[in-house]
Structures are given as C-alpha cells and as structure tokens.
C-alpha cells in the first residue's frame, strides 16, 4: 500500500513589511484583501496542527498543490522555502505553484528557483524546473503540472497550455505502459463550474480531452478552498476522480470549510487499483484534528 497526503493553499503569514514600491502593482488589491479578510480567516496555528497530524499519519509522499504565499513578496518566497525544509525532504514532498505564487510578473520564476528541489522531476530534470515533471515512487507516478500565471487585478485565473499538454500526454502514456498509478497535481480545478469565471482554469477542455485519451488514476487540485470530489472521463471508459481540499490554514467558523488535508491509501495494480480516501482536519473550535469523512474512490467502471 502507498499512502499519499495532499494539502493546498497554505498562504503563509503574517505578511512581511511591504514597501510602497511593492504595493504599486496588483499587490495593492491583495494587500487590502489580506487586511480586511484573509488575515482574519487564516490561523497559522491551524497549519501547524494540520501538518503535525499529517506527518503522524506517516505518508509515503506529500503533494502540495500551490498558493504557499499571499503576494509573492521576495521575503514570503524565502520564508516558504524554509517552511518546506521543515516539512520534509524534497524527495518526499512534491509542489506545484498556485496563482498567489505567481501574483505579479517575475514572481513565478523566483518561486520556482527558491523551491526548485520540490518542483523538479527524477533523473535528468533535476537540474532545472520544468512542467510537467515526473517523480516515480514505488508504483505511483506523481506528475506536477503548472496552471500558475500572473494575472490582472481582481483576476485569479490559470492556464493549461498546449505545450504542457503535449508533454503531459507523453508522460501519461509512458507511465501507463509501466502499469503505474498516475497522480496529476494542478492548482486550478480542471472541472467546469468548479469556480467562477475570474478564477477559472483556461484550458479545461484541453486537459479533459487529454485525460480521456491518455488516462490517469487521480487528479489533485487546490484553489477553491473547498473539499470536493468531481469525476472526469478517463481512457477506456473509466472515470477519474478530481479531488479538491480546503485551505490548510482556514480557521474554524469561517465562510469556507475549516482546514483539512486529504489522505489516500492506494493499493492493487494496473486496472484494479483501490483507493481509500479520508479527509482529516479541524473538527471544532478548539482546533481538534480528526477524521472528517472517509470513502472508497474505486473507479465506477471497475466497481460495476
């Protein structure tokens, strides 16, 4: 059995000191939002409790689907790199960036440089950051896709490009031939209607068409701050679960569901995979962490 933990949308805080020059951009709207809303709803003690419980579950690997920071300030990016080092070794933690990590032009490149050990594939890719990347751990292929890009004020959309699609298709084919359980990580949900237009993923049709042709066993995303399970068509009549997660620092009693992480126990083999899925997170106002829900995510076509 392989145990995979998934969480997202850390939004590490508090914000460092910020200059007027740094605010002379889209960051001004994000700064106002932080002051009015986000800093009140995010509890960084919650992140500690969530990660402590996650590590106690002894996962074989951890998947983090973006938004480590808030305004992509240089000091935030540096702090996030140190936080990742405390979380675990780079070969045991895989990261893809979110829209907040690419908040302004140039920020994504800086984040990728700072977090490179956690965002590069096995073998020859280790010297550079490139998406999609592939890591193979046991019978599981962990594939990191980037949907992050800088956007205009009041926008938080993502993009899945044709060039990434071509490379992802080749990775899915190769790992499928090897009989691996293929996990695709992406920040924005590749599902229509999962979020409103200003926050949507551009390229949903391209992504879904690719999965329908080349297959996958599981897709993980963040961005919405909601615990969701959708399904999209896979290859040969299968369906692929697309699983979202609450923000890892969300305090109890807010407008969005309280913080949690996803835990997947994967066993079986090619064509007969079994996935035990549970959500563990904050269950009360005292910050208690426990199981929120659990289910089997066996493919519907296999189950039938």
PDB file of C-alpha atoms in Angstrom:
ATOM      1  CA  UNK A   1       0.000   0.000   0.000  1.00  0.00           C
ATOM      2  CA  UNK A   2       1.148   3.528  -0.809  1.00  0.00           C
ATOM      3  CA  UNK A   3      -0.043   6.407   1.381  1.00  0.00           C
ATOM      4  CA  UNK A   4      -0.291   9.824  -0.267  1.00  0.00           C
ATOM      5  CA  UNK A   5      -1.137  13.011   1.644  1.00  0.00           C
ATOM      6  CA  UNK A   6      -2.479  16.086  -0.158  1.00  0.00           C
ATOM      7  CA  UNK A   7      -2.965  19.645   1.057  1.00  0.00           C
ATOM      8  CA  UNK A   8      -3.029  23.085  -0.502  1.00  0.00           C
ATOM      9  CA  UNK A   9      -3.376  26.861  -0.154  1.00  0.00           C
ATOM     10  CA  UNK A  10      -1.067  27.421   2.778  1.00  0.00           C
ATOM     11  CA  UNK A  11      -0.966  31.245   2.433  1.00  0.00           C
ATOM     12  CA  UNK A  12       1.844  31.544   4.946  1.00  0.00           C
ATOM     13  CA  UNK A  13       1.586  34.626   7.092  1.00  0.00           C
ATOM     14  CA  UNK A  14       1.803  37.128   8.527  1.00  0.00           C
ATOM     15  CA  UNK A  15       2.848  39.376   5.690  1.00  0.00           C
ATOM     16  CA  UNK A  16       6.371  40.786   5.993  1.00  0.00           C
ATOM     17  CA  UNK A  17       6.934  44.525   5.878  1.00  0.00           C
ATOM     18  CA  UNK A  18       5.955  45.798   2.453  1.00  0.00           C
ATOM     19  CA  UNK A  19       7.191  48.952   0.722  1.00  0.00           C
ATOM     20  CA  UNK A  20       5.144  51.466  -1.234  1.00  0.00           C
ATOM     21  CA  UNK A  21       7.050  50.432  -4.343  1.00  0.00           C
ATOM     22  CA  UNK A  22       5.959  46.815  -3.888  1.00  0.00           C
ATOM     23  CA  UNK A  23       2.350  47.958  -3.472  1.00  0.00           C
ATOM     24  CA  UNK A  24       2.441  49.860  -6.781  1.00  0.00           C
ATOM     25  CA  UNK A  25       1.022  46.881  -8.664  1.00  0.00           C
ATOM     26  CA  UNK A  26      -1.728  44.290  -8.387  1.00  0.00           C
ATOM     27  CA  UNK A  27      -0.405  43.726  -4.870  1.00  0.00           C
ATOM     28  CA  UNK A  28      -2.390  46.718  -3.588  1.00  0.00           C
ATOM     29  CA  UNK A  29      -5.681  44.849  -4.046  1.00  0.00           C
ATOM     30  CA  UNK A  30      -4.237  41.702  -2.452  1.00  0.00           C
ATOM     31  CA  UNK A  31      -2.877  43.712   0.457  1.00  0.00           C
ATOM     32  CA  UNK A  32      -6.292  45.248   1.107  1.00  0.00           C
ATOM     33  CA  UNK A  33      -7.906  41.808   0.899  1.00  0.00           C
ATOM     34  CA  UNK A  34      -5.351  40.459   3.379  1.00  0.00           C
ATOM     35  CA  UNK A  35      -6.047  43.253   5.847  1.00  0.00           C
ATOM     36  CA  UNK A  36      -9.840  43.018   5.555  1.00  0.00           C
ATOM     37  CA  UNK A  37     -10.395  39.288   5.133  1.00  0.00           C
ATOM     38  CA  UNK A  38      -7.626  36.746   4.728  1.00  0.00           C
ATOM     39  CA  UNK A  39      -5.595  37.532   7.864  1.00  0.00           C
ATOM     40  CA  UNK A  40      -8.792  37.208   9.923  1.00  0.00           C
ATOM     41  CA  UNK A  41      -9.784  33.835   8.442  1.00  0.00           C
ATOM     42  CA  UNK A  42      -6.386  32.147   8.321  1.00  0.00           C
ATOM     43  CA  UNK A  43      -4.950  30.727  11.534  1.00  0.00           C
ATOM     44  CA  UNK A  44      -1.321  29.705  11.216  1.00  0.00           C
ATOM     45  CA  UNK A  45      -1.545  27.621  14.358  1.00  0.00           C
ATOM     46  CA  UNK A  46      -4.025  25.542  12.364  1.00  0.00           C
ATOM     47  CA  UNK A  47      -1.360  24.896   9.708  1.00  0.00           C
ATOM     48  CA  UNK A  48       0.947  23.540  12.405  1.00  0.00           C
ATOM     49  CA  UNK A  49      -1.751  21.218  13.731  1.00  0.00           C
ATOM     50  CA  UNK A  50      -2.658  20.031  10.247  1.00  0.00           C
ATOM     51  CA  UNK A  51       0.937  19.293   9.279  1.00  0.00           C
ATOM     52  CA  UNK A  52       1.685  17.609  12.620  1.00  0.00           C
ATOM     53  CA  UNK A  53      -1.266  15.260  12.119  1.00  0.00           C
ATOM     54  CA  UNK A  54      -0.271  14.649   8.505  1.00  0.00           C
ATOM     55  CA  UNK A  55       3.271  13.690   9.430  1.00  0.00           C
ATOM     56  CA  UNK A  56       1.955  11.451  12.215  1.00  0.00           C
ATOM     57  CA  UNK A  57      -0.027   9.550   9.555  1.00  0.00           C
ATOM     58  CA  UNK A  58       3.372   8.586   8.078  1.00  0.00           C
ATOM     59  CA  UNK A  59       2.626   9.194   4.397  1.00  0.00           C
ATOM     60  CA  UNK A  60       4.959   7.805   1.765  1.00  0.00           C
ATOM     61  CA  UNK A  61       4.692  11.103  -0.091  1.00  0.00           C
ATOM     62  CA  UNK A  62       3.148  14.573   0.311  1.00  0.00           C
ATOM     63  CA  UNK A  63       1.526  16.530  -2.541  1.00  0.00           C
ATOM     64  CA  UNK A  64       1.127  20.295  -2.134  1.00  0.00           C
ATOM     65  CA  UNK A  65      -0.954  21.989  -4.845  1.00  0.00           C
ATOM     66  CA  UNK A  66       0.081  25.613  -4.588  1.00  0.00           C
ATOM     67  CA  UNK A  67      -0.510  29.002  -3.002  1.00  0.00           C
ATOM     68  CA  UNK A  68       2.231  28.800  -0.430  1.00  0.00           C
ATOM     69  CA  UNK A  69       2.333  32.612  -0.198  1.00  0.00           C
ATOM     70  CA  UNK A  70      -0.001  35.602  -0.454  1.00  0.00           C
ATOM     71  CA  UNK A  71       1.507  38.430  -2.524  1.00  0.00           C
ATOM     72  CA  UNK A  72       4.665  36.646  -3.765  1.00  0.00           C
ATOM     73  CA  UNK A  73       6.963  39.089  -1.992  1.00  0.00           C
ATOM     74  CA  UNK A  74      10.611  38.046  -2.013  1.00  0.00           C
ATOM     75  CA  UNK A  75      10.604  37.583   1.766  1.00  0.00           C
ATOM     76  CA  UNK A  76       7.460  35.445   1.553  1.00  0.00           C
ATOM     77  CA  UNK A  77       9.063  33.197  -1.055  1.00  0.00           C
ATOM     78  CA  UNK A  78      12.202  32.836   1.080  1.00  0.00           C
ATOM     79  CA  UNK A  79      10.127  32.035   4.169  1.00  0.00           C
ATOM     80  CA  UNK A  80       8.175  29.412   2.241  1.00  0.00           C
ATOM     81  CA  UNK A  81      11.436  27.727   1.196  1.00  0.00           C
ATOM     82  CA  UNK A  82      12.445  27.411   4.853  1.00  0.00           C
ATOM     83  CA  UNK A  83       8.969  26.149   5.739  1.00  0.00           C
ATOM     84  CA  UNK A  84       9.246  23.436   3.068  1.00  0.00           C
ATOM     85  CA  UNK A  85      12.574  22.327   4.510  1.00  0.00           C
ATOM     86  CA  UNK A  86      10.900  21.901   7.899  1.00  0.00           C
ATOM     87  CA  UNK A  87       8.026  19.964   6.314  1.00  0.00           C
ATOM     88  CA  UNK A  88      10.211  17.259   4.828  1.00  0.00           C
ATOM     89  CA  UNK A  89      12.977  16.296   2.408  1.00  0.00           C
ATOM     90  CA  UNK A  90      12.491  17.333  -1.208  1.00  0.00           C
ATOM     91  CA  UNK A  91      12.264  13.774  -2.497  1.00  0.00           C
ATOM     92  CA  UNK A  92       9.264  13.154  -0.204  1.00  0.00           C
ATOM     93  CA  UNK A  93       7.318  16.363  -0.966  1.00  0.00           C
ATOM     94  CA  UNK A  94       6.086  17.450  -4.411  1.00  0.00           C
ATOM     95  CA  UNK A  95       4.884  21.008  -5.062  1.00  0.00           C
ATOM     96  CA  UNK A  96       3.133  22.794  -7.917  1.00  0.00           C
ATOM     97  CA  UNK A  97       2.633  26.579  -7.884  1.00  0.00           C
ATOM     98  CA  UNK A  98      -0.640  28.452  -7.474  1.00  0.00           C
ATOM     99  CA  UNK A  99      -1.841  31.833  -8.666  1.00  0.00           C
ATOM    100  CA  UNK A 100      -0.662  33.574  -5.472  1.00  0.00           C
ATOM    101  CA  UNK A 101       2.823  32.193  -6.079  1.00  0.00           C
ATOM    102  CA  UNK A 102       2.723  33.949  -9.479  1.00  0.00           C
ATOM    103  CA  UNK A 103       0.989  37.073  -8.189  1.00  0.00           C
ATOM    104  CA  UNK A 104       2.935  39.598 -10.283  1.00  0.00           C
ATOM    105  CA  UNK A 105       5.190  39.231 -13.343  1.00  0.00           C
ATOM    106  CA  UNK A 106       8.504  37.622 -12.408  1.00  0.00           C
ATOM    107  CA  UNK A 107       7.255  36.121  -9.138  1.00  0.00           C
ATOM    108  CA  UNK A 108       6.727  32.613 -10.510  1.00  0.00           C
ATOM    109  CA  UNK A 109      10.305  32.372 -11.760  1.00  0.00           C
ATOM    110  CA  UNK A 110      11.596  33.473  -8.333  1.00  0.00           C
ATOM    111  CA  UNK A 111       9.380  30.940  -6.553  1.00  0.00           C
ATOM    112  CA  UNK A 112      10.478  28.143  -8.862  1.00  0.00           C
ATOM    113  CA  UNK A 113      14.132  28.936  -8.195  1.00  0.00           C
ATOM    114  CA  UNK A 114      13.599  29.047  -4.428  1.00  0.00           C
ATOM    115  CA  UNK A 115      11.505  25.866  -4.289  1.00  0.00           C
ATOM    116  CA  UNK A 116      13.295  24.012  -7.096  1.00  0.00           C
ATOM    117  CA  UNK A 117      14.130  20.841  -5.115  1.00  0.00           C
ATOM    118  CA  UNK A 118      10.394  20.307  -4.523  1.00  0.00           C
ATOM    119  CA  UNK A 119       9.319  21.074  -8.093  1.00  0.00           C
ATOM    120  CA  UNK A 120      11.637  19.015 -10.286  1.00  0.00           C
ATOM    121  CA  UNK A 121      11.401  15.531 -11.664  1.00  0.00           C
ATOM    122  CA  UNK A 122      13.604  12.484 -11.304  1.00  0.00           C
ATOM    123  CA  UNK A 123      16.829  11.981 -13.187  1.00  0.00           C
ATOM    124  CA  UNK A 124      17.779  14.429 -15.896  1.00  0.00           C
ATOM    125  CA  UNK A 125      15.168  17.024 -14.931  1.00  0.00           C
ATOM    126  CA  UNK A 126      16.710  17.634 -11.508  1.00  0.00           C
ATOM    127  CA  UNK A 127      18.915  20.471 -12.764  1.00  0.00           C
ATOM    128  CA  UNK A 128      16.015  22.671 -13.850  1.00  0.00           C
ATOM    129  CA  UNK A 129      12.399  23.472 -13.125  1.00  0.00           C
ATOM    130  CA  UNK A 130      10.001  22.454 -15.864  1.00  0.00           C
ATOM    131  CA  UNK A 131       6.376  21.454 -16.075  1.00  0.00           C
ATOM    132  CA  UNK A 132       5.047  18.904 -16.190  1.00  0.00           C
ATOM    133  CA  UNK A 133       7.575  16.998 -14.094  1.00  0.00           C
ATOM    134  CA  UNK A 134       7.545  13.315 -13.173  1.00  0.00           C
ATOM    135  CA  UNK A 135       8.514  11.564  -9.969  1.00  0.00           C
ATOM    136  CA  UNK A 136       8.079   7.809  -9.546  1.00  0.00           C
ATOM    137  CA  UNK A 137       7.704   6.482  -6.019  1.00  0.00           C
ATOM    138  CA  UNK A 138       7.040   2.751  -5.812  1.00  0.00           C
ATOM    139  CA  UNK A 139       4.041   2.022  -8.060  1.00  0.00           C
ATOM    140  CA  UNK A 140       2.927   5.661  -8.077  1.00  0.00           C
ATOM    141  CA  UNK A 141       3.755   8.277 -10.720  1.00  0.00           C
ATOM    142  CA  UNK A 142       3.475  11.811  -9.331  1.00  0.00           C
ATOM    143  CA  UNK A 143       3.095  14.347 -12.122  1.00  0.00           C
ATOM    144  CA  UNK A 144       3.295  18.083 -11.430  1.00  0.00           C
ATOM    145  CA  UNK A 145       1.508  20.478 -13.799  1.00  0.00           C
ATOM    146  CA  UNK A 146       1.606  24.280 -13.509  1.00  0.00           C
ATOM    147  CA  UNK A 147      -1.511  26.364 -14.097  1.00  0.00           C
ATOM    148  CA  UNK A 148       0.004  29.426 -12.397  1.00  0.00           C
ATOM    149  CA  UNK A 149       0.469  32.735 -14.183  1.00  0.00           C
ATOM    150  CA  UNK A 150       0.420  36.428 -13.327  1.00  0.00           C
ATOM    151  CA  UNK A 151      -2.989  37.991 -13.950  1.00  0.00           C
ATOM    152  CA  UNK A 152      -4.633  41.404 -13.875  1.00  0.00           C
ATOM    153  CA  UNK A 153      -6.141  42.856 -10.677  1.00  0.00           C
ATOM    154  CA  UNK A 154      -9.278  41.045  -9.472  1.00  0.00           C
ATOM    155  CA  UNK A 155      -8.358  38.007 -11.584  1.00  0.00           C
ATOM    156  CA  UNK A 156      -7.027  34.665 -10.329  1.00  0.00           C
ATOM    157  CA  UNK A 157      -7.358  32.502 -13.416  1.00  0.00           C
ATOM    158  CA  UNK A 158      -4.973  29.784 -14.506  1.00  0.00           C
ATOM    159  CA  UNK A 159      -3.837  28.354 -17.810  1.00  0.00           C
ATOM    160  CA  UNK A 160      -3.100  24.851 -19.083  1.00  0.00           C
ATOM    161  CA  UNK A 161      -1.073  25.343 -22.238  1.00  0.00           C
ATOM    162  CA  UNK A 162      -0.808  23.268 -25.405  1.00  0.00           C
ATOM    163  CA  UNK A 163       2.932  22.789 -24.827  1.00  0.00           C
ATOM    164  CA  UNK A 164       2.339  21.341 -21.361  1.00  0.00           C
ATOM    165  CA  UNK A 165      -0.433  19.160 -22.755  1.00  0.00           C
ATOM    166  CA  UNK A 166       1.916  17.605 -25.303  1.00  0.00           C
ATOM    167  CA  UNK A 167       4.496  16.752 -22.665  1.00  0.00           C
ATOM    168  CA  UNK A 168       1.870  15.521 -20.219  1.00  0.00           C
ATOM    169  CA  UNK A 169       0.426  13.175 -22.852  1.00  0.00           C
ATOM    170  CA  UNK A 170       3.840  11.564 -23.340  1.00  0.00           C
ATOM    171  CA  UNK A 171       4.333  11.157 -19.569  1.00  0.00           C
ATOM    172  CA  UNK A 172       0.885   9.616 -19.098  1.00  0.00           C
ATOM    173  CA  UNK A 173       1.457   7.170 -21.952  1.00  0.00           C
ATOM    174  CA  UNK A 174       4.858   6.079 -20.659  1.00  0.00           C
ATOM    175  CA  UNK A 175       3.758   5.660 -17.049  1.00  0.00           C
ATOM    176  CA  UNK A 176       0.547   3.939 -18.173  1.00  0.00           C
ATOM    177  CA  UNK A 177       2.569   1.374 -20.131  1.00  0.00           C
ATOM    178  CA  UNK A 178       4.586   0.763 -16.959  1.00  0.00           C
ATOM    179  CA  UNK A 179       1.382  -0.004 -15.060  1.00  0.00           C
ATOM    180  CA  UNK A 180       1.819   2.860 -12.600  1.00  0.00           C
ATOM    181  CA  UNK A 181      -0.868   4.656 -10.614  1.00  0.00           C
ATOM    182  CA  UNK A 182      -0.793   8.150 -12.179  1.00  0.00           C
ATOM    183  CA  UNK A 183      -1.477  11.172  -9.962  1.00  0.00           C
ATOM    184  CA  UNK A 184      -1.717  14.566 -11.681  1.00  0.00           C
ATOM    185  CA  UNK A 185      -1.234  17.653  -9.487  1.00  0.00           C
ATOM    186  CA  UNK A 186      -2.540  21.053 -10.638  1.00  0.00           C
ATOM    187  CA  UNK A 187      -3.580  24.151  -8.701  1.00  0.00           C
ATOM    188  CA  UNK A 188      -6.738  25.228 -10.548  1.00  0.00           C
ATOM    189  CA  UNK A 189      -9.615  22.723 -10.755  1.00  0.00           C
ATOM    190  CA  UNK A 190      -9.840  21.221 -14.277  1.00  0.00           C
ATOM    191  CA  UNK A 191     -13.632  20.991 -13.962  1.00  0.00           C
ATOM    192  CA  UNK A 192     -16.210  23.327 -15.449  1.00  0.00           C
ATOM    193  CA  UNK A 193     -18.244  25.284 -12.907  1.00  0.00           C
ATOM    194  CA  UNK A 194     -15.912  24.500 -10.008  1.00  0.00           C
ATOM    195  CA  UNK A 195     -15.243  28.219  -9.506  1.00  0.00           C
ATOM    196  CA  UNK A 196     -16.383  31.483 -11.056  1.00  0.00           C
ATOM    197  CA  UNK A 197     -15.018  32.902 -14.289  1.00  0.00           C
ATOM    198  CA  UNK A 198     -12.408  35.231 -12.772  1.00  0.00           C
ATOM    199  CA  UNK A 199     -10.786  32.251 -11.038  1.00  0.00           C
ATOM    200  CA  UNK A 200     -11.271  29.531 -13.642  1.00  0.00           C
ATOM    201  CA  UNK A 201      -8.736  27.436 -15.489  1.00  0.00           C
ATOM    202  CA  UNK A 202      -8.339  28.287 -19.160  1.00  0.00           C
ATOM    203  CA  UNK A 203      -7.705  25.036 -20.983  1.00  0.00           C
ATOM    204  CA  UNK A 204     -10.204  22.826 -19.124  1.00  0.00           C
ATOM    205  CA  UNK A 205     -11.352  21.273 -22.403  1.00  0.00           C
ATOM    206  CA  UNK A 206      -7.753  20.573 -23.414  1.00  0.00           C
ATOM    207  CA  UNK A 207      -6.997  18.980 -20.039  1.00  0.00           C
ATOM    208  CA  UNK A 208     -10.093  16.788 -20.019  1.00  0.00           C
ATOM    209  CA  UNK A 209      -9.571  15.676 -23.617  1.00  0.00           C
ATOM    210  CA  UNK A 210      -6.012  14.672 -22.744  1.00  0.00           C
ATOM    211  CA  UNK A 211      -7.100  12.644 -19.715  1.00  0.00           C
ATOM    212  CA  UNK A 212      -9.834  10.987 -21.783  1.00  0.00           C
ATOM    213  CA  UNK A 213      -7.286   9.930 -24.410  1.00  0.00           C
ATOM    214  CA  UNK A 214      -4.272   9.064 -22.272  1.00  0.00           C
ATOM    215  CA  UNK A 215      -5.732   8.191 -18.868  1.00  0.00           C
ATOM    216  CA  UNK A 216      -4.873   8.887 -15.243  1.00  0.00           C
ATOM    217  CA  UNK A 217      -5.960   7.456 -11.907  1.00  0.00           C
ATOM    218  CA  UNK A 218      -6.271  10.592  -9.750  1.00  0.00           C
ATOM    219  CA  UNK A 219      -6.186  14.383 -10.161  1.00  0.00           C
ATOM    220  CA  UNK A 220      -5.474  16.658  -7.173  1.00  0.00           C
ATOM    221  CA  UNK A 221      -6.067  20.412  -7.021  1.00  0.00           C
ATOM    222  CA  UNK A 222      -6.477  23.345  -4.641  1.00  0.00           C
ATOM    223  CA  UNK A 223      -7.550  26.940  -5.328  1.00  0.00           C
ATOM    224  CA  UNK A 224     -11.255  26.793  -4.359  1.00  0.00           C
ATOM    225  CA  UNK A 225     -10.614  26.247  -0.617  1.00  0.00           C
ATOM    226  CA  UNK A 226     -13.403  23.643  -0.737  1.00  0.00           C
ATOM    227  CA  UNK A 227     -13.472  19.874  -0.109  1.00  0.00           C
ATOM    228  CA  UNK A 228     -14.814  18.482  -3.385  1.00  0.00           C
ATOM    229  CA  UNK A 229     -14.808  15.310  -5.451  1.00  0.00           C
ATOM    230  CA  UNK A 230     -15.644  15.510  -9.152  1.00  0.00           C
ATOM    231  CA  UNK A 231     -15.145  12.922 -11.868  1.00  0.00           C
ATOM    232  CA  UNK A 232     -13.986  13.333 -15.438  1.00  0.00           C
ATOM    233  CA  UNK A 233     -13.796  10.762 -18.214  1.00  0.00           C
ATOM    234  CA  UNK A 234     -10.662   8.668 -18.392  1.00  0.00           C
ATOM    235  CA  UNK A 235      -9.402   6.267 -21.029  1.00  0.00           C
ATOM    236  CA  UNK A 236     -11.201   3.055 -21.996  1.00  0.00           C
ATOM    237  CA  UNK A 237     -14.463   4.005 -20.320  1.00  0.00           C
ATOM    238  CA  UNK A 238     -13.015   4.732 -16.892  1.00  0.00           C
ATOM    239  CA  UNK A 239     -13.710   7.779 -14.745  1.00  0.00           C
ATOM    240  CA  UNK A 240     -11.033   9.715 -12.918  1.00  0.00           C
ATOM    241  CA  UNK A 241     -11.632  11.323  -9.502  1.00  0.00           C
ATOM    242  CA  UNK A 242     -10.685  15.008  -9.285  1.00  0.00           C
ATOM    243  CA  UNK A 243     -10.239  15.886  -5.615  1.00  0.00           C
ATOM    244  CA  UNK A 244     -10.031  19.342  -4.049  1.00  0.00           C
ATOM    245  CA  UNK A 245      -9.195  20.382  -0.500  1.00  0.00           C
ATOM    246  CA  UNK A 246      -9.861  23.194   1.961  1.00  0.00           C
ATOM    247  CA  UNK A 247      -7.190  25.819   2.580  1.00  0.00           C
ATOM    248  CA  UNK A 248      -4.656  24.412   5.021  1.00  0.00           C
ATOM    249  CA  UNK A 249      -4.799  27.467   7.271  1.00  0.00           C
ATOM    250  CA  UNK A 250      -8.552  28.088   7.280  1.00  0.00           C
ATOM    251  CA  UNK A 251      -9.821  28.752  10.792  1.00  0.00           C
ATOM    252  CA  UNK A 252     -12.915  27.059  12.179  1.00  0.00           C
ATOM    253  CA  UNK A 253     -16.157  29.004  11.865  1.00  0.00           C
ATOM    254  CA  UNK A 254     -15.287  30.999   8.745  1.00  0.00           C
ATOM    255  CA  UNK A 255     -17.176  31.320   5.485  1.00  0.00           C
ATOM    256  CA  UNK A 256     -15.129  28.480   3.954  1.00  0.00           C
ATOM    257  CA  UNK A 257     -14.767  24.961   5.393  1.00  0.00           C
ATOM    258  CA  UNK A 258     -12.158  24.589   8.109  1.00  0.00           C
ATOM    259  CA  UNK A 259      -8.669  23.380   7.245  1.00  0.00           C
ATOM    260  CA  UNK A 260      -8.069  19.765   6.372  1.00  0.00           C
ATOM    261  CA  UNK A 261      -5.857  17.526   4.275  1.00  0.00           C
ATOM    262  CA  UNK A 262      -6.604  14.502   2.113  1.00  0.00           C
ATOM    263  CA  UNK A 263      -5.128  11.069   2.750  1.00  0.00           C
ATOM    264  CA  UNK A 264      -5.153   8.376   0.056  1.00  0.00           C
ATOM    265  CA  UNK A 265      -4.249   4.730   0.700  1.00  0.00           C
ATOM    266  CA  UNK A 266      -3.534   3.203  -2.712  1.00  0.00           C
ATOM    267  CA  UNK A 267      -3.137  -0.495  -3.378  1.00  0.00           C
ATOM    268  CA  UNK A 268      -3.859  -3.074  -6.067  1.00  0.00           C
ATOM    269  CA  UNK A 269      -2.420  -2.925  -9.542  1.00  0.00           C
ATOM    270  CA  UNK A 270      -2.974  -1.732 -13.088  1.00  0.00           C
ATOM    271  CA  UNK A 271      -6.687  -1.830 -13.934  1.00  0.00           C
ATOM    272  CA  UNK A 272      -7.571  -2.922 -10.391  1.00  0.00           C
ATOM    273  CA  UNK A 273      -6.470  -0.032  -8.208  1.00  0.00           C
ATOM    274  CA  UNK A 274      -8.180   0.515  -4.859  1.00  0.00           C
ATOM    275  CA  UNK A 275      -8.183   3.941  -3.215  1.00  0.00           C
ATOM    276  CA  UNK A 276      -9.225   4.523   0.372  1.00  0.00           C
ATOM    277  CA  UNK A 277      -9.780   8.266   0.764  1.00  0.00           C
ATOM    278  CA  UNK A 278     -10.165  10.192   4.004  1.00  0.00           C
ATOM    279  CA  UNK A 279     -10.242  13.844   4.977  1.00  0.00           C
ATOM    280  CA  UNK A 280      -8.579  14.794   8.236  1.00  0.00           C
ATOM    281  CA  UNK A 281      -8.849  18.276   9.633  1.00  0.00           C
ATOM    282  CA  UNK A 282     -10.219  20.710  12.172  1.00  0.00           C
ATOM    283  CA  UNK A 283     -13.400  19.349  13.732  1.00  0.00           C
ATOM    284  CA  UNK A 284     -14.244  22.002  16.338  1.00  0.00           C
ATOM    285  CA  UNK A 285     -13.487  25.472  17.604  1.00  0.00           C
ATOM    286  CA  UNK A 286     -10.723  24.130  19.852  1.00  0.00           C
ATOM    287  CA  UNK A 287      -8.635  23.168  16.833  1.00  0.00           C
ATOM    288  CA  UNK A 288      -9.034  19.412  17.335  1.00  0.00           C
ATOM    289  CA  UNK A 289      -7.827  17.423  14.321  1.00  0.00           C
ATOM    290  CA  UNK A 290      -9.668  14.250  13.397  1.00  0.00           C
ATOM    291  CA  UNK A 291     -11.259  12.383  10.523  1.00  0.00           C
ATOM    292  CA  UNK A 292     -13.896  14.489   8.801  1.00  0.00           C
ATOM    293  CA  UNK A 293     -15.043  11.909   6.257  1.00  0.00           C
ATOM    294  CA  UNK A 294     -13.927   8.758   4.501  1.00  0.00           C
ATOM    295  CA  UNK A 295     -14.824   6.872   1.328  1.00  0.00           C
ATOM    296  CA  UNK A 296     -13.624   4.470  -1.341  1.00  0.00           C
ATOM    297  CA  UNK A 297     -12.688   6.078  -4.641  1.00  0.00           C
ATOM    298  CA  UNK A 298     -12.700   2.919  -6.721  1.00  0.00           C
ATOM    299  CA  UNK A 299     -13.347   3.713 -10.367  1.00  0.00           C
ATOM    300  CA  UNK A 300     -17.038   3.427 -11.164  1.00  0.00           C
ATOM    301  CA  UNK A 301     -16.381   1.331 -14.265  1.00  0.00           C
ATOM    302  CA  UNK A 302     -14.256  -1.122 -12.246  1.00  0.00           C
ATOM    303  CA  UNK A 303     -16.817  -1.197  -9.431  1.00  0.00           C
ATOM    304  CA  UNK A 304     -19.570  -2.051 -11.898  1.00  0.00           C
TER     305      UNK A 304
END
